[in-house]
Amino acid sequence: MKVETLRWSDGVLEMIDQRILPATFIYLQFDSAASVAEGIRSMVVRGAPAIGVAAAYGVALEALRLLAVTDELFQRGMNEGINTLAQSRPTAVNLFWALSRMKQVWQGVASETNTQVAMHLLAEAHEIFAEDIRINRTLGSHGAELLRDGAHVLTHCNAGALATAGHGTALGIIRSAVEAGKKISVIADETRPFLQGARLTAWEMVQEKIPVTLITDNTAGFMMSRGEVDAVVVGTDRVAANGDVANKIGTYMVAVLAQRHHIPFYVACPLSTIDMSIASGKDIPIEERHPDEVKGFRDFHWAAQGVQIRNPSFDITPAELVTALITEKGVIHQPDVKKLRVLFN
Ligand code: MRU
């Protein structure tokens, strides 16, 4: 089954509601920048590339919504819409990358009618969507070569089709390896507190009959110490110019454990996730989410009343722990600022 995380349908954006997967599979509809921003904030859609694609459609939807207004109101409405989208989540740089690409297209055609501007923006959103799938397939085939036949691959969070326009980045590498005829089995960290591993990665792999074993986050070290993990492959939300990697909270622990056990730690990373304007990981903004996600589930709270809670959603893995970044332009072993600069030249 091909997972269509986002799709354009009759003038609206439809996105799978990832908050309630896998128990319930439904699409929600979005018709403005504000509604898409709320979808990103509340995590109907999540995962860095998918957030970028959704934001691009959000800009196009806003232009379509404002077709009939004066030029001045169009200008104001579009700027407000883009600002609202930019404030939806802070860590994944793909959001800002997609917004800046959409703004550039807008500026290039600003003298045209509102309808023409909206059509250009919609075409660009479709292009960002299609490009994301192409990139994931290329990146996937580069990464697949690094996995041996029979490998047990541990992943954290969900960097699958659900986190992108399709195929996935980390899970894209696994899919590409399986397509190339390799037998790969996946070990999915559950990924507290939002459970992207248990709910989304496990679901994607089960759908495709790729063997998958779910573990609690604190089981990874035990599995590694028993020789049950051959490689780690994760996605990323932002890579700094020196190669430091921001990804889902808990990734850093996995990277430290992988180094301790001499297991390669690979990061699947489209170029749109590399932020050359940020020197190192310590400058990457880390989203702090609501304490309720840690306290319990819905109305049931298992944590002691009155306890203080921290809920950072991402952490930073220093470049020195990264065996390689796997990009659409090839594999960058032991990434550093020089190697990343070359990538962009
Ligand atoms: O909070 P989320 O679910 O948006 O976090 C997602 C991740 O951390 C992914 O690993 C990352 O975005 C890469 S997705 C290809």
Short mmCIF file of C-alpha atoms and ligand atoms in Angstrom, two decimals:
data_model
loop_
_atom_site.label_atom_id
_atom_site.label_comp_id
_atom_site.label_asym_id
_atom_site.label_seq_id
_atom_site.Cartn_x
_atom_site.Cartn_y
_atom_site.Cartn_z
CA MET A 1 0.00 0.00 0.00
CA LYS A 2 1.38 3.42 -0.98
CA VAL A 3 1.00 5.91 1.88
CA GLU A 4 -0.26 9.30 0.65
CA THR A 5 0.58 11.52 3.60
CA LEU A 6 -0.62 14.66 1.82
CA ARG A 7 -2.67 15.00 -1.35
CA TRP A 8 -4.20 17.83 -3.37
CA SER A 9 -7.87 17.20 -3.98
CA ASP A 10 -10.42 19.54 -5.57
CA GLY A 11 -8.74 22.75 -4.45
CA VAL A 12 -7.96 21.67 -0.88
CA LEU A 13 -5.05 19.98 0.84
CA GLU A 14 -5.86 16.66 2.48
CA MET A 15 -3.55 15.22 5.12
CA ILE A 16 -3.70 11.96 7.07
CA ASP A 17 -4.42 12.74 10.73
CA GLN A 18 -1.21 11.27 12.21
CA ARG A 19 -2.30 12.00 15.78
CA ILE A 20 -4.71 9.08 15.76
CA LEU A 21 -2.87 6.56 13.59
CA PRO A 22 -2.84 3.59 13.53
CA ALA A 23 -6.16 3.16 15.36
CA THR A 24 -7.98 5.46 12.94
CA PHE A 25 -7.06 6.32 9.35
CA ILE A 26 -8.71 9.54 8.15
CA TYR A 27 -7.84 12.52 6.00
CA LEU A 28 -8.51 16.06 7.24
CA GLN A 29 -9.00 18.96 4.82
CA PHE A 30 -7.12 22.28 4.88
CA ASP A 31 -8.06 25.40 2.93
CA SER A 32 -5.88 28.26 4.23
CA ALA A 33 -2.43 29.09 5.59
CA ALA A 34 -3.86 29.35 9.12
CA SER A 35 -5.50 25.92 8.97
CA VAL A 36 -2.31 24.29 7.62
CA ALA A 37 -0.27 26.06 10.34
CA GLU A 38 -2.60 24.62 12.96
CA GLY A 39 -2.27 21.17 11.33
CA ILE A 40 1.52 21.44 11.63
CA ARG A 41 1.42 22.80 15.20
CA SER A 42 -0.96 20.11 16.45
CA MET A 43 0.98 17.41 14.53
CA VAL A 44 -1.72 16.23 12.16
CA VAL A 45 1.31 16.32 9.84
CA ARG A 46 4.85 15.98 11.20
CA GLY A 47 8.32 15.02 10.04
CA ALA A 48 10.61 17.69 8.56
CA PRO A 49 10.05 17.19 4.80
CA ALA A 50 6.28 16.69 5.18
CA ILE A 51 6.07 19.90 7.22
CA GLY A 52 7.89 21.74 4.41
CA VAL A 53 5.56 20.36 1.73
CA ALA A 54 2.46 21.17 3.83
CA ALA A 55 3.71 24.74 4.38
CA ALA A 56 4.23 25.21 0.62
CA TYR A 57 0.62 24.16 0.02
CA GLY A 58 -0.42 26.47 2.87
CA VAL A 59 1.04 29.46 0.97
CA ALA A 60 -0.69 28.40 -2.27
CA LEU A 61 -4.00 27.90 -0.43
CA GLU A 62 -3.75 31.39 1.06
CA ALA A 63 -3.27 32.91 -2.40
CA LEU A 64 -6.29 30.96 -3.69
CA ARG A 65 -8.36 32.14 -0.70
CA LEU A 66 -7.46 35.78 -1.39
CA LEU A 67 -8.13 35.79 -5.15
CA ALA A 68 -10.91 38.37 -5.03
CA VAL A 69 -9.34 40.98 -2.71
CA THR A 70 -7.44 44.17 -3.62
CA ASP A 71 -3.71 44.03 -4.28
CA GLU A 72 -3.02 45.66 -0.92
CA LEU A 73 -5.15 43.15 1.00
CA PHE A 74 -3.62 40.30 -1.00
CA GLN A 75 -0.13 41.45 -0.04
CA ARG A 76 -1.06 41.83 3.62
CA GLY A 77 -2.98 38.52 3.79
CA MET A 78 -0.15 36.59 2.16
CA ASN A 79 2.47 38.03 4.52
CA GLU A 80 0.28 37.21 7.53
CA GLY A 81 -0.30 33.68 6.25
CA ILE A 82 3.42 33.08 5.72
CA ASN A 83 4.21 34.45 9.22
CA THR A 84 1.59 32.18 10.80
CA LEU A 85 3.07 29.17 9.02
CA ALA A 86 6.60 30.19 10.12
CA GLN A 87 5.47 30.19 13.75
CA SER A 88 3.92 26.70 13.68
CA ARG A 89 7.01 24.69 14.75
CA PRO A 90 10.59 25.92 15.27
CA THR A 91 13.05 23.06 14.75
CA ALA A 92 12.57 21.50 11.30
CA VAL A 93 14.36 23.82 8.88
CA ASN A 94 12.40 22.41 5.92
CA LEU A 95 9.50 24.62 7.03
CA PHE A 96 11.56 27.82 6.59
CA TRP A 97 13.26 26.45 3.47
CA ALA A 98 9.87 25.82 1.81
CA LEU A 99 8.48 29.21 2.88
CA SER A 100 11.49 31.05 1.51
CA ARG A 101 11.19 29.15 -1.80
CA MET A 102 7.48 30.07 -2.02
CA LYS A 103 8.24 33.71 -1.19
CA GLN A 104 10.82 33.82 -3.98
CA VAL A 105 8.28 32.52 -6.49
CA TRP A 106 5.75 35.08 -5.26
CA GLN A 107 8.27 37.92 -5.60
CA GLY A 108 9.14 36.79 -9.12
CA VAL A 109 5.52 37.05 -10.31
CA ALA A 110 4.23 39.80 -7.98
CA SER A 111 3.27 42.06 -10.91
CA GLU A 112 0.83 39.46 -12.30
CA THR A 113 -2.85 39.09 -11.33
CA ASN A 114 -3.80 37.39 -8.06
CA THR A 115 -5.08 34.40 -10.02
CA GLN A 116 -1.80 34.04 -11.91
CA VAL A 117 0.21 34.40 -8.69
CA ALA A 118 -1.92 31.70 -7.04
CA MET A 119 -1.41 29.36 -10.02
CA HIS A 120 2.38 29.85 -9.91
CA LEU A 121 2.41 29.17 -6.17
CA LEU A 122 0.29 26.04 -6.55
CA ALA A 123 2.59 24.78 -9.32
CA GLU A 124 5.60 25.36 -7.03
CA ALA A 125 3.93 23.46 -4.15
CA HIS A 126 3.27 20.54 -6.52
CA GLU A 127 6.92 20.71 -7.61
CA ILE A 128 8.20 20.69 -3.99
CA PHE A 129 5.96 17.65 -3.37
CA ALA A 130 7.19 15.74 -6.45
CA GLU A 131 10.81 16.73 -5.84
CA ASP A 132 10.65 15.39 -2.28
CA ILE A 133 9.70 11.92 -3.53
CA ARG A 134 12.44 11.98 -6.19
CA ILE A 135 15.04 13.05 -3.60
CA ASN A 136 13.98 10.34 -1.15
CA ARG A 137 14.30 7.69 -3.85
CA THR A 138 17.82 8.86 -4.80
CA LEU A 139 18.90 9.20 -1.18
CA GLY A 140 17.31 5.80 -0.49
CA SER A 141 19.37 4.06 -3.15
CA HIS A 142 22.62 5.64 -1.86
CA GLY A 143 21.80 4.49 1.67
CA ALA A 144 20.66 1.02 0.64
CA GLU A 145 24.20 0.25 -0.54
CA LEU A 146 25.47 0.70 3.02
CA LEU A 147 23.19 -1.98 4.46
CA ARG A 148 24.23 -5.60 4.17
CA ASP A 149 21.78 -8.32 3.22
CA GLY A 150 20.20 -9.59 6.45
CA ALA A 151 20.91 -6.40 8.45
CA HIS A 152 18.97 -5.53 11.60
CA VAL A 153 18.48 -1.78 11.43
CA LEU A 154 17.43 0.30 14.41
CA THR A 155 15.53 3.52 13.81
CA HIS A 156 14.18 6.20 16.10
CA CYS A 157 10.98 8.22 15.61
CA ASN A 158 9.38 8.09 12.15
CA ALA A 159 11.32 9.20 9.09
CA GLY A 160 9.09 7.29 6.73
CA ALA A 161 6.55 8.02 4.03
CA LEU A 162 4.43 9.64 6.73
CA ALA A 163 7.20 12.16 7.45
CA THR A 164 7.66 13.09 3.77
CA ALA A 165 5.70 13.36 0.52
CA GLY A 166 6.45 9.66 0.02
CA HIS A 167 9.01 6.81 0.36
CA GLY A 168 10.64 8.39 3.44
CA THR A 169 14.24 9.24 4.27
CA ALA A 170 15.46 6.73 6.91
CA LEU A 171 12.65 4.29 6.05
CA GLY A 172 13.24 5.20 2.39
CA ILE A 173 16.73 3.69 2.72
CA ILE A 174 15.19 0.55 4.20
CA ARG A 175 12.52 0.43 1.46
CA SER A 176 15.17 0.88 -1.24
CA ALA A 177 17.34 -1.89 0.28
CA VAL A 178 14.32 -4.23 0.34
CA GLU A 179 13.46 -3.28 -3.27
CA ALA A 180 17.07 -4.14 -4.17
CA GLY A 181 16.44 -7.66 -2.86
CA LYS A 182 18.06 -7.39 0.58
CA LYS A 183 16.44 -8.93 3.62
CA ILE A 184 16.25 -6.14 6.17
CA SER A 185 14.55 -6.22 9.54
CA VAL A 186 13.72 -3.08 11.41
CA ILE A 187 13.95 -2.40 15.14
CA ALA A 188 11.65 0.53 15.93
CA ASP A 189 12.23 2.57 19.09
CA GLU A 190 8.82 3.39 20.51
CA THR A 191 9.83 7.11 20.77
CA ARG A 192 8.25 8.57 23.84
CA PRO A 193 6.24 10.67 24.37
CA PHE A 194 4.46 11.01 21.01
CA LEU A 195 5.14 7.38 20.04
CA GLN A 196 6.03 8.01 16.40
CA GLY A 197 7.97 4.70 16.41
CA ALA A 198 5.24 2.55 17.92
CA ARG A 199 2.37 4.15 16.04
CA LEU A 200 3.83 5.29 12.70
CA THR A 201 7.09 3.46 11.87
CA ALA A 202 5.68 0.12 13.05
CA TRP A 203 2.48 0.75 11.06
CA GLU A 204 4.33 1.63 7.84
CA MET A 205 6.56 -1.44 8.07
CA VAL A 206 3.67 -3.78 8.93
CA GLN A 207 1.69 -2.45 5.92
CA GLU A 208 4.59 -3.36 3.64
CA LYS A 209 5.39 -6.65 5.34
CA ILE A 210 8.93 -5.52 6.19
CA PRO A 211 9.80 -7.38 9.42
CA VAL A 212 9.66 -4.94 12.34
CA THR A 213 10.21 -5.36 16.08
CA LEU A 214 9.04 -2.67 18.49
CA ILE A 215 11.16 -1.89 21.56
CA THR A 216 10.86 0.63 24.36
CA ASP A 217 13.39 3.44 24.02
CA ASN A 218 15.43 2.15 26.96
CA THR A 219 15.93 -1.27 25.32
CA ALA A 220 18.25 -0.03 22.54
CA GLY A 221 21.47 -0.39 24.62
CA PHE A 222 20.59 -3.93 25.65
CA MET A 223 19.92 -4.97 22.04
CA MET A 224 23.21 -3.43 20.91
CA SER A 225 25.17 -5.09 23.71
CA ARG A 226 23.80 -8.46 22.55
CA GLY A 227 24.90 -7.89 18.94
CA GLU A 228 21.31 -7.58 17.73
CA VAL A 229 21.74 -4.25 15.92
CA ASP A 230 23.88 -3.94 12.75
CA ALA A 231 23.22 -0.29 11.91
CA VAL A 232 21.25 2.73 13.08
CA VAL A 233 19.47 4.87 10.49
CA VAL A 234 17.55 7.99 11.56
CA GLY A 235 16.14 11.09 9.90
CA THR A 236 16.82 14.68 10.90
CA ASP A 237 15.02 17.98 11.37
CA ARG A 238 18.04 20.23 10.87
CA VAL A 239 21.75 19.73 10.33
CA ALA A 240 24.07 22.60 11.26
CA ALA A 241 26.99 23.68 9.04
CA ASN A 242 29.43 21.61 11.15
CA GLY A 243 27.38 18.42 10.76
CA ASP A 244 25.65 18.42 14.17
CA VAL A 245 22.24 16.76 13.84
CA ALA A 246 18.93 17.78 15.42
CA ASN A 247 16.45 14.93 15.52
CA LYS A 248 13.73 13.52 17.75
CA ILE A 249 14.52 13.51 21.46
CA GLY A 250 16.39 10.31 22.30
CA THR A 251 18.44 10.23 19.08
CA TYR A 252 21.54 11.47 20.93
CA MET A 253 21.32 8.56 23.41
CA VAL A 254 21.09 6.11 20.51
CA ALA A 255 24.14 7.71 18.82
CA VAL A 256 26.23 7.49 22.01
CA LEU A 257 25.23 3.83 22.42
CA ALA A 258 26.01 3.09 18.77
CA GLN A 259 29.52 4.52 19.16
CA ARG A 260 30.07 2.48 22.36
CA HIS A 261 29.16 -0.69 20.44
CA HIS A 262 30.96 0.20 17.16
CA ILE A 263 27.69 0.26 15.23
CA PRO A 264 27.42 2.70 12.29
CA PHE A 265 25.10 5.63 12.95
CA TYR A 266 23.65 6.95 9.66
CA VAL A 267 21.55 10.07 9.21
CA ALA A 268 19.25 10.27 6.17
CA CYS A 269 19.36 13.91 5.21
CA PRO A 270 17.95 15.68 2.14
CA LEU A 271 19.88 18.89 1.35
CA SER A 272 16.77 20.90 2.30
CA THR A 273 17.41 19.82 5.92
CA ILE A 274 20.94 21.26 6.06
CA ASP A 275 21.06 24.79 7.45
CA MET A 276 24.41 26.35 6.50
CA SER A 277 23.40 29.57 8.31
CA ILE A 278 23.73 27.82 11.68
CA ALA A 279 27.31 27.12 12.74
CA SER A 280 26.68 24.33 15.22
CA GLY A 281 23.90 22.35 16.87
CA LYS A 282 23.83 24.55 19.95
CA ASP A 283 22.19 27.31 17.88
CA ILE A 284 19.37 25.10 16.56
CA PRO A 285 16.06 26.09 18.21
CA ILE A 286 14.66 23.17 20.17
CA GLU A 287 10.90 22.95 20.48
CA GLU A 288 9.59 22.38 24.02
CA ARG A 289 6.17 20.71 23.84
CA HIS A 290 3.30 20.60 26.33
CA PRO A 291 3.92 18.74 29.64
CA ASP A 292 0.68 16.80 29.17
CA GLU A 293 2.43 14.63 26.55
CA VAL A 294 4.69 13.30 29.34
CA LYS A 295 2.15 13.29 32.18
CA GLY A 296 -0.13 10.64 30.76
CA PHE A 297 -2.49 10.00 27.89
CA ARG A 298 -5.58 12.15 27.29
CA ASP A 299 -7.42 12.38 30.65
CA PHE A 300 -5.41 9.67 32.39
CA HIS A 301 -2.34 11.01 34.20
CA TRP A 302 0.16 8.51 35.57
CA ALA A 303 2.70 11.11 36.75
CA ALA A 304 2.51 12.35 40.35
CA GLN A 305 0.40 15.50 40.69
CA GLY A 306 2.55 18.61 41.08
CA VAL A 307 5.73 17.14 39.55
CA GLN A 308 7.69 19.44 37.23
CA ILE A 309 8.01 18.21 33.66
CA ARG A 310 10.44 18.92 30.82
CA ASN A 311 9.43 17.95 27.31
CA PRO A 312 12.04 19.00 24.74
CA SER A 313 10.98 17.46 21.45
CA PHE A 314 14.44 17.22 19.83
CA ASP A 315 18.07 16.78 20.81
CA ILE A 316 21.43 17.37 19.17
CA THR A 317 23.79 14.62 18.13
CA PRO A 318 27.30 16.04 17.69
CA ALA A 319 28.83 15.46 14.24
CA GLU A 320 31.61 13.32 15.76
CA LEU A 321 29.04 10.60 16.50
CA VAL A 322 27.68 10.58 12.95
CA THR A 323 29.20 7.87 10.75
CA ALA A 324 27.70 9.43 7.62
CA LEU A 325 25.02 11.77 6.32
CA ILE A 326 23.15 10.15 3.44
CA THR A 327 21.97 12.81 0.99
CA GLU A 328 20.59 12.86 -2.55
CA LYS A 329 24.06 14.01 -3.66
CA GLY A 330 25.79 11.03 -2.07
CA VAL A 331 27.14 9.78 1.24
CA ILE A 332 29.15 12.20 3.39
CA HIS A 333 31.32 10.21 5.78
CA GLN A 334 32.25 11.94 9.05
CA PRO A 335 30.55 15.21 8.11
CA ASP A 336 32.20 18.53 8.88
CA VAL A 337 31.91 22.11 7.69
CA LYS A 338 34.31 21.67 4.76
CA LYS A 339 32.49 18.63 3.38
CA LEU A 340 29.09 20.31 3.78
CA ARG A 341 30.28 23.47 1.99
CA VAL A 342 31.43 21.35 -0.95
CA LEU A 343 27.93 19.82 -1.12
CA PHE A 344 26.39 23.22 -1.80
CA ASN A 345 28.97 24.37 -4.37
O1 MRU B 1 8.09 15.79 16.09
P1 MRU B 1 8.16 15.12 14.75
O2 MRU B 1 7.35 13.86 14.67
O3 MRU B 1 7.86 16.09 13.63
O4 MRU B 1 9.68 14.70 14.61
C1 MRU B 1 10.08 14.01 13.46
C2 MRU B 1 11.50 13.61 13.46
O5 MRU B 1 12.23 13.87 14.39
C3 MRU B 1 12.03 12.95 12.22
O6 MRU B 1 13.03 12.03 12.53
C4 MRU B 1 12.59 14.02 11.28
O7 MRU B 1 11.67 15.04 11.06
C5 MRU B 1 13.00 13.45 9.97
S1 MRU B 1 11.61 12.99 9.01
C6 MRU B 1 12.16 12.46 7.50
#
